[in-house]
PDB file of C-alpha atoms in Angstrom:
ATOM      1  CA  MET A   1      11.956   3.736  -4.201  1.00 54.00           C
ATOM      2  CA  ARG A   2      16.108   4.390  -2.056  1.00 70.00           C
ATOM      3  CA  LEU A   3      15.644   4.980   1.626  1.00 77.00           C
ATOM      4  CA  ASP A   4      17.759   8.090   2.857  1.00 84.00           C
ATOM      5  CA  GLU A   5      18.868   7.239   5.994  1.00 88.00           C
ATOM      6  CA  ARG A   6      18.307  10.427   7.459  1.00 91.00           C
ATOM      7  CA  TYR A   7      14.390  10.025   7.336  1.00 90.00           C
ATOM      8  CA  VAL A   8      14.875   7.011   9.770  1.00 90.00           C
ATOM      9  CA  PRO A   9      14.500   9.128  12.998  1.00 91.00           C
ATOM     10  CA  TYR A  10      11.063  10.649  11.659  1.00 90.00           C
ATOM     11  CA  LEU A  11       9.620   7.610  10.599  1.00 90.00           C
ATOM     12  CA  GLN A  12      10.797   5.695  13.244  1.00 91.00           C
ATOM     13  CA  MET A  13       8.085   8.952  15.339  1.00 90.00           C
ATOM     14  CA  ALA A  14       5.450   8.076  13.196  1.00 89.00           C
ATOM     15  CA  ARG A  15       6.335   3.992  13.863  1.00 87.00           C
ATOM     16  CA  LEU A  16       6.168   3.135   9.631  1.00 87.00           C
ATOM     17  CA  TYR A  17       9.792   2.417   9.771  1.00 87.00           C
ATOM     18  CA  HIS A  18       9.487  -0.609   9.358  1.00 84.00           C
ATOM     19  CA  LEU A  19       6.841  -0.247   5.813  1.00 81.00           C
ATOM     20  CA  ALA A  20       9.366   1.848   4.436  1.00 81.00           C
ATOM     21  CA  ARG A  21      11.670  -1.142   5.085  1.00 78.00           C
ATOM     22  CA  MET A  22       9.964  -3.091   3.218  1.00 75.00           C
ATOM     23  CA  ASN A  23      11.501  -2.238   0.162  1.00 68.00           C
ATOM     24  CA  ASP A  24      14.482  -4.511   0.952  1.00 68.00           C
ATOM     25  CA  LYS A  25      11.911  -7.107   1.133  1.00 69.00           C
ATOM     26  CA  TRP A  26       9.830  -7.237  -0.780  1.00 76.00           C
ATOM     27  CA  PHE A  27       8.500  -9.879  -3.680  1.00 81.00           C
ATOM     28  CA  ARG A  28       7.138  -9.869  -7.328  1.00 86.00           C
ATOM     29  CA  LEU A  29       3.449 -10.261  -8.233  1.00 88.00           C
ATOM     30  CA  ASP A  30       2.352 -13.395  -9.686  1.00 92.00           C
ATOM     31  CA  GLU A  31       0.097 -12.364 -11.914  1.00 91.00           C
ATOM     32  CA  PRO A  32      -1.466 -15.197 -12.627  1.00 93.00           C
ATOM     33  CA  LEU A  33      -2.818 -15.970  -9.198  1.00 95.00           C
ATOM     34  CA  VAL A  34      -3.344 -13.521  -8.518  1.00 94.00           C
ATOM     35  CA  SER A  35      -5.599 -12.347 -11.925  1.00 92.00           C
ATOM     36  CA  ALA A  36      -7.013 -16.052 -10.899  1.00 94.00           C
ATOM     37  CA  PHE A  37      -8.071 -14.914  -7.393  1.00 96.00           C
ATOM     38  CA  VAL A  38      -9.420 -11.543  -8.818  1.00 93.00           C
ATOM     39  CA  GLU A  39     -12.223 -13.742 -11.211  1.00 93.00           C
ATOM     40  CA  ARG A  40     -13.732 -14.717  -8.215  1.00 95.00           C
ATOM     41  CA  TRP A  41     -14.479 -10.899  -6.400  1.00 95.00           C
ATOM     42  CA  ARG A  42     -17.918 -10.400  -6.127  1.00 94.00           C
ATOM     43  CA  PRO A  43     -18.317  -5.900  -5.774  1.00 93.00           C
ATOM     44  CA  GLU A  44     -21.526  -5.936  -4.185  1.00 93.00           C
ATOM     45  CA  THR A  45     -20.307  -7.875  -1.080  1.00 94.00           C
ATOM     46  CA  HIS A  46     -16.354  -7.256  -1.405  1.00 95.00           C
ATOM     47  CA  THR A  47     -15.971 -10.893  -0.968  1.00 96.00           C
ATOM     48  CA  PHE A  48     -13.683 -13.552  -2.903  1.00 96.00           C
ATOM     49  CA  HIS A  49     -16.724 -16.836  -3.362  1.00 95.00           C
ATOM     50  CA  MET A  50     -15.101 -20.177  -2.929  1.00 95.00           C
ATOM     51  CA  PRO A  51     -16.465 -23.166  -3.461  1.00 95.00           C
ATOM     52  CA  PHE A  52     -16.807 -24.032   0.194  1.00 92.00           C
ATOM     53  CA  GLU A  53     -18.286 -20.211   1.102  1.00 92.00           C
ATOM     54  CA  GLU A  54     -17.313 -16.899   0.915  1.00 94.00           C
ATOM     55  CA  CYS A  55     -14.119 -14.878   2.074  1.00 94.00           C
ATOM     56  CA  THR A  56     -12.764 -11.747   2.162  1.00 95.00           C
ATOM     57  CA  ILE A  57      -8.800  -9.662   3.379  1.00 95.00           C
ATOM     58  CA  THR A  58      -9.928  -7.761   6.758  1.00 95.00           C
ATOM     59  CA  LEU A  59      -8.385  -5.380   8.314  1.00 95.00           C
ATOM     60  CA  GLN A  60      -6.809  -7.862  10.746  1.00 94.00           C
ATOM     61  CA  ASP A  61      -5.207  -8.821   7.965  1.00 95.00           C
ATOM     62  CA  VAL A  62      -3.965  -5.717   6.793  1.00 95.00           C
ATOM     63  CA  ALA A  63      -2.606  -5.071  10.527  1.00 94.00           C
ATOM     64  CA  TYR A  64      -0.661  -8.253  10.299  1.00 92.00           C
ATOM     65  CA  GLN A  65       0.277  -8.397   6.762  1.00 92.00           C
ATOM     66  CA  LEU A  66       2.212  -4.667   6.337  1.00 91.00           C
ATOM     67  CA  GLY A  67       1.507  -3.568  10.450  1.00 90.00           C
ATOM     68  CA  LEU A  68      -0.383  -0.598   9.453  1.00 91.00           C
ATOM     69  CA  PRO A  69      -2.198   0.437  11.718  1.00 90.00           C
ATOM     70  CA  VAL A  70      -6.252   0.516  11.880  1.00 90.00           C
ATOM     71  CA  ASN A  71      -7.923   2.611  14.743  1.00 89.00           C
ATOM     72  CA  ARG A  72      -6.122   5.447  14.493  1.00 83.00           C
ATOM     73  CA  HIS A  73      -7.590   8.824  12.447  1.00 84.00           C
ATOM     74  CA  TYR A  74      -9.429   7.748   9.018  1.00 83.00           C
ATOM     75  CA  VAL A  75      -7.355   9.035   5.851  1.00 84.00           C
ATOM     76  CA  SER A  76      -9.847  11.491   3.924  1.00 76.00           C
ATOM     77  CA  GLY A  77      -9.349  14.143   1.171  1.00 65.00           C
ATOM     78  CA  PHE A  78     -11.454  16.165   3.017  1.00 60.00           C
ATOM     79  CA  LEU A  79     -10.330  19.350   4.873  1.00 59.00           C
ATOM     80  CA  THR A  80     -12.589  20.615   8.187  1.00 62.00           C
ATOM     81  CA  ASP A  81     -10.256  23.659   8.114  1.00 60.00           C
ATOM     82  CA  PHE A  82     -10.198  24.585   4.589  1.00 56.00           C
ATOM     83  CA  HIS A  83      -9.479  28.062   5.712  1.00 58.00           C
ATOM     84  CA  VAL A  84      -6.797  27.374   7.343  1.00 60.00           C
ATOM     85  CA  TYR A  85      -4.543  26.492   4.222  1.00 61.00           C
ATOM     86  CA  ILE A  86      -6.363  28.449   1.360  1.00 62.00           C
ATOM     87  CA  GLN A  87      -7.165  32.296   1.406  1.00 61.00           C
ATOM     88  CA  GLY A  88      -8.351  34.303  -1.432  1.00 59.00           C
ATOM     89  CA  ALA A  89      -8.709  31.159  -3.869  1.00 55.00           C
ATOM     90  CA  GLN A  90      -4.825  30.943  -3.599  1.00 56.00           C
ATOM     91  CA  PRO A  91      -2.792  28.888  -1.006  1.00 60.00           C
ATOM     92  CA  ALA A  92      -2.534  30.501   2.426  1.00 66.00           C
ATOM     93  CA  TRP A  93       1.413  31.509   2.436  1.00 75.00           C
ATOM     94  CA  GLN A  94       2.527  31.515   5.641  1.00 76.00           C
ATOM     95  CA  TRP A  95       1.567  28.011   6.578  1.00 75.00           C
ATOM     96  CA  PHE A  96       3.362  27.023   3.468  1.00 78.00           C
ATOM     97  CA  GLN A  97       6.167  28.708   4.254  1.00 81.00           C
ATOM     98  CA  GLU A  98       5.870  27.372   7.854  1.00 79.00           C
ATOM     99  CA  LEU A  99       5.681  23.321   6.620  1.00 80.00           C
ATOM    100  CA  LEU A 100       8.315  23.218   3.649  1.00 84.00           C
ATOM    101  CA  GLY A 101      10.435  26.905   4.219  1.00 83.00           C
ATOM    102  CA  VAL A 102      10.528  28.275   1.091  1.00 85.00           C
ATOM    103  CA  LEU A 103       7.818  29.970  -1.457  1.00 86.00           C
ATOM    104  CA  PRO A 104       7.048  28.614  -4.979  1.00 88.00           C
ATOM    105  CA  PRO A 105       7.163  31.314  -7.832  1.00 89.00           C
ATOM    106  CA  ALA A 106       4.497  32.779  -9.248  1.00 86.00           C
ATOM    107  CA  ASN A 107       4.329  30.617 -12.270  1.00 90.00           C
ATOM    108  CA  GLN A 108       4.318  27.342 -10.896  1.00 89.00           C
ATOM    109  CA  ILE A 109       1.337  28.267  -8.921  1.00 84.00           C
ATOM    110  CA  GLN A 110      -2.335  27.496 -11.119  1.00 82.00           C
ATOM    111  CA  LYS A 111      -5.623  29.517  -9.100  1.00 72.00           C
ATOM    112  CA  PHE A 112      -5.433  27.473  -5.456  1.00 69.00           C
ATOM    113  CA  VAL A 113      -3.091  24.579  -6.345  1.00 80.00           C
ATOM    114  CA  VAL A 114       0.792  24.568  -6.620  1.00 85.00           C
ATOM    115  CA  ASN A 115       2.023  22.782  -9.755  1.00 90.00           C
ATOM    116  CA  CYS A 116       4.000  19.029  -8.568  1.00 90.00           C
ATOM    117  CA  THR A 117       6.947  19.051 -11.180  1.00 91.00           C
ATOM    118  CA  TRP A 118       7.479  22.363  -8.973  1.00 91.00           C
ATOM    119  CA  PHE A 119       7.629  20.200  -5.747  1.00 89.00           C
ATOM    120  CA  GLN A 120       9.220  16.997  -8.084  1.00 88.00           C
ATOM    121  CA  GLU A 121      12.297  19.750  -8.765  1.00 89.00           C
ATOM    122  CA  THR A 122      12.397  21.148  -5.281  1.00 88.00           C
ATOM    123  CA  PHE A 123      12.113  18.093  -3.024  1.00 86.00           C
ATOM    124  CA  GLY A 124      12.674  15.026  -5.056  1.00 84.00           C
ATOM    125  CA  GLU A 125      15.896  14.085  -3.541  1.00 86.00           C
ATOM    126  CA  CYS A 126      17.614  15.901  -0.415  1.00 87.00           C
ATOM    127  CA  PRO A 127      21.250  17.248  -1.097  1.00 88.00           C
ATOM    128  CA  GLU A 128      24.345  15.642   0.232  1.00 88.00           C
ATOM    129  CA  GLY A 129      25.969  16.817   3.300  1.00 87.00           C
ATOM    130  CA  ALA A 130      22.342  18.985   4.121  1.00 88.00           C
ATOM    131  CA  ASP A 131      22.335  20.398   7.126  1.00 89.00           C
ATOM    132  CA  GLU A 132      18.836  19.354   9.859  1.00 89.00           C
ATOM    133  CA  GLU A 133      17.196  22.717   8.460  1.00 86.00           C
ATOM    134  CA  THR A 134      17.691  21.006   5.012  1.00 87.00           C
ATOM    135  CA  VAL A 135      16.429  17.441   6.071  1.00 89.00           C
ATOM    136  CA  ARG A 136      12.825  18.830   8.057  1.00 87.00           C
ATOM    137  CA  ARG A 137      11.910  20.351   5.399  1.00 86.00           C
ATOM    138  CA  PHE A 138      11.753  17.422   2.956  1.00 86.00           C
ATOM    139  CA  THR A 139      10.701  15.444   6.462  1.00 88.00           C
ATOM    140  CA  SER A 140       7.990  18.177   7.471  1.00 85.00           C
ATOM    141  CA  ARG A 141       5.605  16.247   9.505  1.00 84.00           C
ATOM    142  CA  LEU A 142       6.604  13.419   9.165  1.00 85.00           C
ATOM    143  CA  GLU A 143       6.461  11.855  12.315  1.00 86.00           C
ATOM    144  CA  ASP A 144       2.386  13.018  12.234  1.00 87.00           C
ATOM    145  CA  MET A 145       1.858  10.729   9.549  1.00 88.00           C
ATOM    146  CA  GLY A 146       1.615   7.525  12.140  1.00 87.00           C
ATOM    147  CA  GLY A 147      -1.634   9.207  13.695  1.00 89.00           C
ATOM    148  CA  TYR A 148      -3.954   7.661  10.533  1.00 90.00           C
ATOM    149  CA  SER A 149      -5.489   4.562  10.333  1.00 93.00           C
ATOM    150  CA  TRP A 150      -2.892   3.612   7.145  1.00 93.00           C
ATOM    151  CA  GLY A 151      -4.489  -0.049   7.270  1.00 94.00           C
ATOM    152  CA  SER A 152      -7.875   1.313   6.618  1.00 95.00           C
ATOM    153  CA  ALA A 153      -6.890   3.602   3.965  1.00 93.00           C
ATOM    154  CA  ALA A 154      -4.721   0.415   2.416  1.00 94.00           C
ATOM    155  CA  LEU A 155      -7.935  -1.969   2.788  1.00 96.00           C
ATOM    156  CA  ALA A 156     -10.246   0.388   1.151  1.00 94.00           C
ATOM    157  CA  TRP A 157      -8.140   0.710  -1.719  1.00 94.00           C
ATOM    158  CA  LEU A 158      -7.373  -2.599  -2.293  1.00 95.00           C
ATOM    159  CA  TYR A 159     -10.962  -2.916  -2.696  1.00 95.00           C
ATOM    160  CA  ARG A 160     -11.695  -0.081  -4.711  1.00 93.00           C
ATOM    161  CA  CYS A 161      -8.905  -1.153  -7.498  1.00 91.00           C
ATOM    162  CA  ILE A 162     -10.477  -4.932  -7.478  1.00 92.00           C
ATOM    163  CA  CYS A 163     -13.574  -3.778  -7.632  1.00 92.00           C
ATOM    164  CA  ARG A 164     -12.418  -2.034 -10.865  1.00 88.00           C
ATOM    165  CA  VAL A 165     -10.661  -5.499 -11.885  1.00 83.00           C
ATOM    166  CA  ALA A 166     -13.255  -7.072 -11.644  1.00 77.00           C
ATOM    167  CA  ASN A 167     -15.189  -4.956 -14.861  1.00 74.00           C
ATOM    168  CA  ARG A 168     -14.920  -7.399 -17.715  1.00 70.00           C
ATOM    169  CA  HIS A 169     -13.545  -4.134 -19.834  1.00 74.00           C
ATOM    170  CA  VAL A 170     -10.898  -3.626 -17.444  1.00 72.00           C
ATOM    171  CA  VAL A 171      -7.881  -5.510 -18.259  1.00 71.00           C
ATOM    172  CA  LYS A 172      -4.458  -4.594 -15.774  1.00 78.00           C
ATOM    173  CA  LEU A 173      -4.926  -4.946 -12.252  1.00 77.00           C
ATOM    174  CA  ALA A 174      -3.400  -1.917  -9.771  1.00 80.00           C
ATOM    175  CA  GLY A 175      -3.196  -1.171  -6.663  1.00 84.00           C
ATOM    176  CA  PRO A 176      -1.574  -2.888  -3.309  1.00 87.00           C
ATOM    177  CA  LEU A 177      -1.503  -6.404  -4.889  1.00 88.00           C
ATOM    178  CA  GLN A 178       1.174  -7.355  -2.857  1.00 88.00           C
ATOM    179  CA  LEU A 179      -0.775  -6.985  -0.009  1.00 92.00           C
ATOM    180  CA  LEU A 180      -3.608  -9.421  -1.332  1.00 95.00           C
ATOM    181  CA  GLN A 181      -0.764 -11.726  -2.502  1.00 94.00           C
ATOM    182  CA  SER A 182       0.226 -12.156   0.977  1.00 94.00           C
ATOM    183  CA  TRP A 183      -3.204 -12.833   2.103  1.00 96.00           C
ATOM    184  CA  ILE A 184      -3.355 -15.392  -0.600  1.00 96.00           C
ATOM    185  CA  PHE A 185      -0.075 -16.852   0.358  1.00 95.00           C
ATOM    186  CA  TRP A 186      -1.520 -17.228   4.122  1.00 93.00           C
ATOM    187  CA  ARG A 187      -4.393 -18.062   3.764  1.00 94.00           C
ATOM    188  CA  PHE A 188      -4.309 -20.734   1.051  1.00 96.00           C
ATOM    189  CA  PRO A 189      -1.153 -22.529   2.432  1.00 94.00           C
ATOM    190  CA  GLY A 190      -1.645 -24.883  -1.450  1.00 95.00           C
ATOM    191  CA  PHE A 191      -0.447 -21.909  -2.702  1.00 96.00           C
ATOM    192  CA  ARG A 192       2.340 -20.942  -1.416  1.00 94.00           C
ATOM    193  CA  PRO A 193       5.988 -21.040  -2.834  1.00 92.00           C
ATOM    194  CA  ALA A 194       8.350 -23.496  -1.467  1.00 89.00           C
ATOM    195  CA  GLY A 195      11.402 -22.632   0.770  1.00 87.00           C
ATOM    196  CA  TYR A 196       9.528 -19.902   2.248  1.00 86.00           C
ATOM    197  CA  ASP A 197       9.061 -21.505   5.599  1.00 80.00           C
ATOM    198  CA  ALA A 198      10.881 -18.918   8.018  1.00 78.00           C
ATOM    199  CA  PHE A 199       8.241 -16.768  10.283  1.00 76.00           C
ATOM    200  CA  SER A 200       9.212 -13.317  10.005  1.00 76.00           C
ATOM    201  CA  TRP A 201       7.496  -9.618  10.895  1.00 77.00           C
ATOM    202  CA  LEU A 202       6.366  -7.801   8.694  1.00 82.00           C
ATOM    203  CA  LEU A 203       4.074 -11.129   7.621  1.00 87.00           C
ATOM    204  CA  ALA A 204       4.401 -10.212   4.171  1.00 89.00           C
ATOM    205  CA  SER A 205       8.171 -10.236   4.582  1.00 87.00           C
ATOM    206  CA  ARG A 206       8.729 -13.629   3.915  1.00 88.00           C
ATOM    207  CA  TRP A 207       7.999 -13.882   0.997  1.00 89.00           C
ATOM    208  CA  SER A 208      10.954 -11.574   0.506  1.00 85.00           C
ATOM    209  CA  GLY A 209      12.059 -12.321  -2.849  1.00 85.00           C
ATOM    210  CA  TYR A 210      10.020 -14.506  -4.428  1.00 88.00           C
ATOM    211  CA  ASN A 211      10.706 -14.080  -7.795  1.00 87.00           C
ATOM    212  CA  PRO A 212       7.486 -15.641  -9.784  1.00 88.00           C
ATOM    213  CA  SER A 213       8.203 -17.396 -13.483  1.00 83.00           C
ATOM    214  CA  VAL A 214       7.108 -14.210 -16.127  1.00 79.00           C
ATOM    215  CA  SER A 215       6.377 -16.993 -19.068  1.00 82.00           C
ATOM    216  CA  GLU A 216       3.547 -19.167 -19.640  1.00 85.00           C
ATOM    217  CA  LYS A 217       0.693 -16.724 -18.225  1.00 87.00           C
ATOM    218  CA  GLY A 218      -2.032 -17.724 -19.752  1.00 90.00           C
ATOM    219  CA  PRO A 219      -1.492 -21.445 -19.180  1.00 92.00           C
ATOM    220  CA  ARG A 220      -0.968 -20.430 -15.258  1.00 93.00           C
ATOM    221  CA  VAL A 221      -3.865 -19.010 -14.707  1.00 94.00           C
ATOM    222  CA  GLN A 222      -6.063 -21.850 -16.063  1.00 95.00           C
ATOM    223  CA  MET A 223      -4.152 -24.198 -13.861  1.00 96.00           C
ATOM    224  CA  THR A 224      -4.746 -22.005 -11.071  1.00 96.00           C
ATOM    225  CA  ARG A 225      -8.706 -21.452 -11.437  1.00 97.00           C
ATOM    226  CA  LEU A 226      -8.269 -25.202 -11.522  1.00 97.00           C
ATOM    227  CA  ARG A 227      -7.034 -25.534  -8.191  1.00 97.00           C
ATOM    228  CA  ILE A 228      -9.014 -23.003  -7.080  1.00 97.00           C
ATOM    229  CA  ASP A 229     -12.388 -24.845  -8.252  1.00 97.00           C
ATOM    230  CA  MET A 230     -11.458 -27.449  -6.239  1.00 96.00           C
ATOM    231  CA  LEU A 231     -10.910 -26.375  -2.526  1.00 95.00           C
ATOM    232  CA  GLN A 232     -12.695 -27.032   0.217  1.00 94.00           C
ATOM    233  CA  ALA A 233     -12.910 -25.950   3.295  1.00 92.00           C
ATOM    234  CA  ARG A 234      -9.946 -27.951   5.376  1.00 93.00           C
ATOM    235  CA  ASP A 235      -8.019 -26.405   2.769  1.00 94.00           C
ATOM    236  CA  VAL A 236      -7.670 -22.323   4.038  1.00 92.00           C
ATOM    237  CA  SER A 237      -6.185 -21.547   6.687  1.00 89.00           C
ATOM    238  CA  MET A 238      -8.170 -19.668   9.390  1.00 77.00           C
ATOM    239  CA  LEU A 239      -5.366 -18.405  12.104  1.00 62.00           C
ATOM    240  CA  THR A 240      -6.484 -14.943  13.511  1.00 51.00           C
ATOM    241  CA  SER A 241      -2.657 -15.329  15.057  1.00 41.00           C
ATOM    242  CA  TYR A 242      -0.030 -16.480  13.436  1.00 40.00           C
ATOM    243  CA  VAL A 243       2.867 -16.326  16.021  1.00 37.00           C
TER     244      VAL A 243
END
């Protein structure tokens, strides 16, 4: 997704601009590698059971890899001030107007929700040459987003996705798996791709441009399993500071 430069000042105020720039420094998922590690995951303990001991990805890892805050307001779908936003089983239009500067037509309202298609059609892309007032509709309260513990939310979502994939009836990987892959590269140096030796911040940006082979996935999974089986404690990087 292209980063609109007009949003940058608000992302900077939210202290999330560095994460948005990860779009320019991302890397492709190594599915055989991640799949082999996920097989070691135990949902009951949220840990990888390795040959030497258990290990897991922590909030500290999330903070270092993605630079996400971990000690601010928690991210939750629970509204403590529900009455402010819903009145008479419909959205309270006063705050809606103040927040977005525009109201949805009646045919886009379903009881107390507004159709997602309307949001996509209305706010999918900021028009070229838009004035500041229009841009604010697309960035409304974005500067407040830095006050939440996105690192905790990302880690919880990753745990949930890995637990789901650990079920033998689920075959598709999902979730923030680049975070998991970057953690594997950092904690298990033997699995790092060659030629990515420069330190950078965010730490996950070190693997910028990494593009693993998409062929022979089956044999590569088997080979990775064997390599994991042979891991010992000395093969793990226990660094808690990467500078």
